[in-house]
mmCIF file of C-alpha atoms in Angstrom:
data_model
loop_
_atom_site.group_PDB
_atom_site.id
_atom_site.type_symbol
_atom_site.label_atom_id
_atom_site.label_comp_id
_atom_site.label_asym_id
_atom_site.label_seq_id
_atom_site.Cartn_x
_atom_site.Cartn_y
_atom_site.Cartn_z
ATOM 1 C CA MET A 24 -16.652 2.234 12.054
ATOM 2 C CA ALA A 25 -17.993 2.711 8.430
ATOM 3 C CA ILE A 26 -17.019 1.468 4.850
ATOM 4 C CA ARG A 27 -16.931 4.295 2.856
ATOM 5 C CA PRO A 28 -17.062 4.971 -0.962
ATOM 6 C CA ILE A 29 -13.439 4.668 -2.899
ATOM 7 C CA LEU A 30 -13.083 7.616 -5.249
ATOM 8 C CA ILE A 31 -11.744 6.610 -9.227
ATOM 9 C CA ALA A 32 -9.227 8.171 -10.893
ATOM 10 C CA GLY A 33 -10.348 11.496 -12.454
ATOM 11 C CA ASP A 34 -11.885 12.882 -9.322
ATOM 12 C CA SER A 35 -9.451 15.826 -8.349
ATOM 13 C CA ARG A 36 -9.651 15.078 -4.354
ATOM 14 C CA LEU A 37 -7.028 12.360 -5.497
ATOM 15 C CA THR A 38 -4.647 15.025 -7.324
ATOM 16 C CA THR A 39 -4.843 17.479 -4.610
ATOM 17 C CA PRO A 40 -1.774 17.077 -1.874
ATOM 18 C CA ALA A 41 -3.027 16.446 1.540
ATOM 19 C CA VAL A 42 -2.958 18.613 4.464
ATOM 20 C CA PRO A 43 -1.294 17.731 7.632
ATOM 21 C CA VAL A 44 -3.143 16.843 10.694
ATOM 22 C CA THR A 45 -3.570 19.109 13.660
ATOM 23 C CA VAL A 46 -6.303 18.176 15.626
ATOM 24 C CA PHE A 47 -5.482 14.274 17.475
ATOM 25 C CA ASP A 48 -8.757 13.173 19.159
ATOM 26 C CA ASP A 49 -11.653 10.454 18.524
ATOM 27 C CA GLU A 50 -12.868 11.614 15.449
ATOM 28 C CA LEU A 51 -9.545 11.416 13.728
ATOM 29 C CA ARG A 52 -9.051 7.570 15.693
ATOM 30 C CA ALA A 53 -12.668 6.795 14.210
ATOM 31 C CA PHE A 54 -11.716 7.941 10.663
ATOM 32 C CA VAL A 55 -8.432 5.766 11.189
ATOM 33 C CA ASP A 56 -10.965 2.764 12.061
ATOM 34 C CA ASP A 57 -13.276 3.645 9.127
ATOM 35 C CA LEU A 58 -9.882 3.560 6.671
ATOM 36 C CA TYR A 59 -9.171 0.437 7.866
ATOM 37 C CA GLU A 60 -12.600 -1.157 7.559
ATOM 38 C CA THR A 61 -12.803 0.206 4.306
ATOM 39 C CA ASN A 62 -9.141 -1.405 3.003
ATOM 40 C CA THR A 63 -10.419 -4.601 4.413
ATOM 41 C CA ALA A 64 -13.866 -4.500 2.873
ATOM 42 C CA ALA A 65 -12.304 -3.437 -0.140
ATOM 43 C CA HIS A 66 -9.339 -6.311 -0.095
ATOM 44 C CA GLY A 67 -6.747 -3.609 -0.243
ATOM 45 C CA ALA A 68 -2.898 -3.675 0.713
ATOM 46 C CA GLY A 69 -3.633 0.007 1.600
ATOM 47 C CA LEU A 70 -5.728 3.102 1.513
ATOM 48 C CA ALA A 71 -5.098 6.823 2.134
ATOM 49 C CA ALA A 72 -7.391 9.131 3.370
ATOM 50 C CA ASN A 73 -8.212 10.760 0.074
ATOM 51 C CA GLN A 74 -9.254 8.020 -1.460
ATOM 52 C CA VAL A 75 -12.345 8.078 0.376
ATOM 53 C CA GLY A 76 -12.666 12.185 0.211
ATOM 54 C CA ASP A 77 -10.792 13.230 3.132
ATOM 55 C CA PRO A 78 -8.031 15.738 2.704
ATOM 56 C CA ARG A 79 -5.657 14.759 5.687
ATOM 57 C CA ALA A 80 -2.572 13.344 5.639
ATOM 58 C CA ILE A 81 -3.329 10.064 6.745
ATOM 59 C CA PHE A 82 -3.144 6.149 5.300
ATOM 60 C CA VAL A 83 -3.524 2.567 6.624
ATOM 61 C CA PHE A 84 -1.904 -0.620 5.398
ATOM 62 C CA ASP A 85 -2.717 -4.351 6.244
ATOM 63 C CA LEU A 86 -0.756 -6.975 3.897
ATOM 64 C CA ILE A 87 0.917 -10.240 3.715
ATOM 65 C CA ASP A 88 4.342 -10.079 2.731
ATOM 66 C CA ASP A 89 6.933 -13.215 2.850
ATOM 67 C CA GLY A 90 4.289 -14.585 5.127
ATOM 68 C CA ARG A 91 4.251 -12.158 7.457
ATOM 69 C CA ARG A 92 1.436 -9.497 8.420
ATOM 70 C CA HIS A 93 2.085 -6.080 8.251
ATOM 71 C CA ARG A 94 -0.669 -3.349 9.564
ATOM 72 C CA GLY A 95 -0.424 0.320 10.616
ATOM 73 C CA HIS A 96 -1.485 3.877 9.961
ATOM 74 C CA VAL A 97 0.419 7.086 9.735
ATOM 75 C CA VAL A 98 -0.733 10.303 10.438
ATOM 76 C CA ASN A 99 1.604 13.403 8.187
ATOM 77 C CA PRO A 100 4.128 10.530 6.665
ATOM 78 C CA THR A 101 7.617 11.302 5.564
ATOM 79 C CA LEU A 102 9.179 8.722 2.789
ATOM 80 C CA GLU A 103 12.372 7.897 2.849
ATOM 81 C CA THR A 104 13.690 5.010 -0.288
ATOM 82 C CA ALA A 105 16.303 3.441 -1.940
ATOM 83 C CA PRO A 106 17.158 4.808 -5.182
ATOM 84 C CA LEU A 107 14.040 4.289 -8.007
ATOM 85 C CA PRO A 108 14.826 2.467 -11.046
ATOM 86 C CA GLU A 109 15.127 4.366 -14.068
ATOM 87 C CA THR A 110 14.345 1.509 -16.805
ATOM 88 C CA MET A 111 11.309 -0.019 -17.930
ATOM 89 C CA PRO A 112 9.833 -1.883 -15.134
ATOM 90 C CA ASP A 113 9.771 -5.578 -15.184
ATOM 91 C CA PRO A 114 6.283 -6.793 -16.821
ATOM 92 C CA ASP A 115 5.588 -8.860 -14.222
ATOM 93 C CA ASP A 116 6.213 -6.532 -11.204
ATOM 94 C CA LEU A 117 2.321 -5.398 -11.420
ATOM 95 C CA GLU A 118 1.001 -2.240 -9.351
ATOM 96 C CA GLY A 119 -2.757 -1.702 -8.873
ATOM 97 C CA CYS A 120 -4.533 0.647 -7.086
ATOM 98 C CA LEU A 121 -8.350 1.107 -5.286
ATOM 99 C CA SER A 122 -8.827 4.293 -6.640
ATOM 100 C CA VAL A 123 -8.172 2.642 -10.217
ATOM 101 C CA PRO A 124 -10.583 -0.177 -10.130
ATOM 102 C CA GLY A 125 -9.565 -3.765 -11.802
ATOM 103 C CA GLU A 126 -6.361 -2.782 -13.515
ATOM 104 C CA ARG A 127 -2.562 -3.414 -13.174
ATOM 105 C CA TYR A 128 0.423 -1.781 -14.669
ATOM 106 C CA PRO A 129 4.074 -2.852 -14.530
ATOM 107 C CA THR A 130 5.288 0.101 -12.209
ATOM 108 C CA GLY A 131 8.899 0.648 -10.763
ATOM 109 C CA ARG A 132 9.383 1.416 -7.379
ATOM 110 C CA ALA A 133 12.382 1.575 -5.054
ATOM 111 C CA GLU A 134 13.317 -1.924 -3.277
ATOM 112 C CA TRP A 135 13.197 -0.356 0.172
ATOM 113 C CA ALA A 136 11.639 1.986 2.183
ATOM 114 C CA ARG A 137 10.674 3.996 5.231
ATOM 115 C CA VAL A 138 7.862 5.870 6.305
ATOM 116 C CA THR A 139 7.666 7.689 9.812
ATOM 117 C CA GLY A 140 5.311 10.096 11.387
ATOM 118 C CA VAL A 141 2.883 10.035 13.776
ATOM 119 C CA ASP A 142 0.098 7.662 14.688
ATOM 120 C CA SER A 143 -3.714 8.686 15.578
ATOM 121 C CA ALA A 144 -2.939 9.863 19.198
ATOM 122 C CA GLY A 145 -0.119 12.022 18.231
ATOM 123 C CA GLU A 146 2.672 9.091 19.126
ATOM 124 C CA PRO A 147 6.185 8.589 17.072
ATOM 125 C CA VAL A 148 5.745 5.953 14.228
ATOM 126 C CA SER A 149 7.895 4.276 11.873
ATOM 127 C CA PHE A 150 7.793 1.178 9.308
ATOM 128 C CA GLU A 151 10.169 0.177 6.784
ATOM 129 C CA GLY A 152 10.378 -2.706 4.339
ATOM 130 C CA LEU A 153 11.054 -4.492 1.357
ATOM 131 C CA GLY A 154 9.648 -5.109 -1.589
ATOM 132 C CA TYR A 155 5.601 -5.658 -1.497
ATOM 133 C CA LEU A 156 5.441 -3.610 1.689
ATOM 134 C CA ALA A 157 8.120 -0.835 0.384
ATOM 135 C CA ARG A 158 5.609 -0.776 -2.619
ATOM 136 C CA CYS A 159 2.456 0.027 -0.395
ATOM 137 C CA LEU A 160 4.567 2.317 2.066
ATOM 138 C CA GLN A 161 5.493 4.352 -1.425
ATOM 139 C CA HIS A 162 2.158 3.925 -3.218
ATOM 140 C CA GLU A 163 0.424 5.413 -0.270
ATOM 141 C CA THR A 164 2.129 8.094 0.316
ATOM 142 C CA ASP A 165 2.303 8.880 -3.231
ATOM 143 C CA HIS A 166 -1.910 9.362 -2.882
ATOM 144 C CA LEU A 167 -1.262 11.928 -0.214
ATOM 145 C CA ALA A 168 1.268 13.732 -2.531
ATOM 146 C CA GLY A 169 -1.494 14.215 -5.206
ATOM 147 C CA HIS A 170 -0.137 11.208 -7.428
ATOM 148 C CA LEU A 171 -1.715 8.076 -8.715
ATOM 149 C CA TYR A 172 0.481 4.836 -9.247
ATOM 150 C CA LEU A 173 -0.493 5.911 -12.887
ATOM 151 C CA ASP A 174 1.659 9.088 -12.766
ATOM 152 C CA ARG A 175 4.566 6.462 -12.355
ATOM 153 C CA LEU A 176 3.953 5.077 -15.740
ATOM 154 C CA ILE A 177 6.603 4.862 -18.356
ATOM 155 C CA GLY A 178 6.467 4.142 -22.068
ATOM 156 C CA ARG A 179 3.903 2.047 -23.598
ATOM 157 C CA ASN A 180 2.303 1.297 -20.118
ATOM 158 C CA HIS A 181 1.847 5.053 -19.674
ATOM 159 C CA ARG A 182 0.451 5.035 -23.105
ATOM 160 C CA ALA A 183 -2.044 2.009 -22.387
ATOM 161 C CA ALA A 184 -3.057 3.955 -19.342
ATOM 162 C CA ARG A 185 -3.700 6.967 -20.471
ATOM 163 C CA LYS A 186 -6.629 4.814 -23.471
ATOM 164 C CA MET A 187 -7.749 2.887 -20.650
ATOM 165 C CA ILE A 188 -8.889 5.892 -18.432
ATOM 166 C CA LYS A 189 -10.891 7.379 -21.773
ATOM 167 C CA LYS A 190 -12.342 4.429 -22.451
ATOM 168 C CA ARG A 191 -13.832 4.313 -19.149
ATOM 169 C CA GLY A 192 -14.791 7.749 -19.019
ATOM 170 C CA TRP A 193 -12.855 8.323 -15.893
ATOM 171 C CA SER A 194 -11.633 12.004 -16.813
ATOM 172 C CA GLU A 195 -14.599 13.320 -15.380
ATOM 173 C CA PRO A 196 -15.087 13.810 -11.510
ATOM 174 C CA GLY A 197 -17.225 12.115 -9.081
ATOM 175 C CA ASN A 198 -16.916 8.617 -9.655
ATOM 176 C CA SER A 199 -17.036 5.754 -6.931
ATOM 177 C CA TRP A 200 -17.257 2.302 -5.913
ATOM 178 C CA MET A 201 -18.574 1.030 -2.854
ATOM 179 C CA PRO A 202 -16.634 -2.050 -1.290
ATOM 180 C CA GLY A 203 -18.871 -4.781 0.092
ATOM 181 C CA ALA A 204 -21.687 -3.253 -2.093
ATOM 182 C CA ASP A 205 -19.981 -3.071 -5.598
ATOM 183 C CA ARG A 206 -18.705 -6.072 -7.310
ATOM 184 C CA ASN A 207 -15.011 -6.295 -6.237
ATOM 185 C CA PRO A 208 -13.467 -4.822 -9.382
ATOM 186 C CA PHE A 209 -10.194 -7.243 -9.006
ATOM 187 C CA GLY A 210 -12.189 -10.026 -8.695
ATOM 188 C CA TRP A 211 -10.904 -10.606 -4.919
#
């Protein structure tokens, strides 16, 4: 297993839709292990393959919600959700991202989500949840569609994020950070 560098907003690999996985072998299983290890080292809730520069449609998650641990991975996911909110999100409804290190913005998400797909052996899997788990499933599936959570921001939150991207110089590709080696950008 290996910890991999995490790409930062501005890299085109984060905005390119993932490609479906067609080969289920030892290399894929080793890569999924790397995603788990990288996510753990980064203190993340989830991590998509394109965040470490791999184009395949895979994500892992490992989080605590309502006192219960939720851990899994999905290859070639399909997402279903409750209706998305159409108003400004609650200012305390913050979301962050390992590819937008150190930043958090109010982001509207559906309260319920279900992801179906297969695991690294090609066996069917399904994960469903409310609240934080639902947010994570939506967030990671968005990554594989080539979207950062910043794309979902509206109004003043969208404007603030655009200014932050410019200020940090994240409009150019090639920026990354290394979990376990670089200072944790979220302070965890």
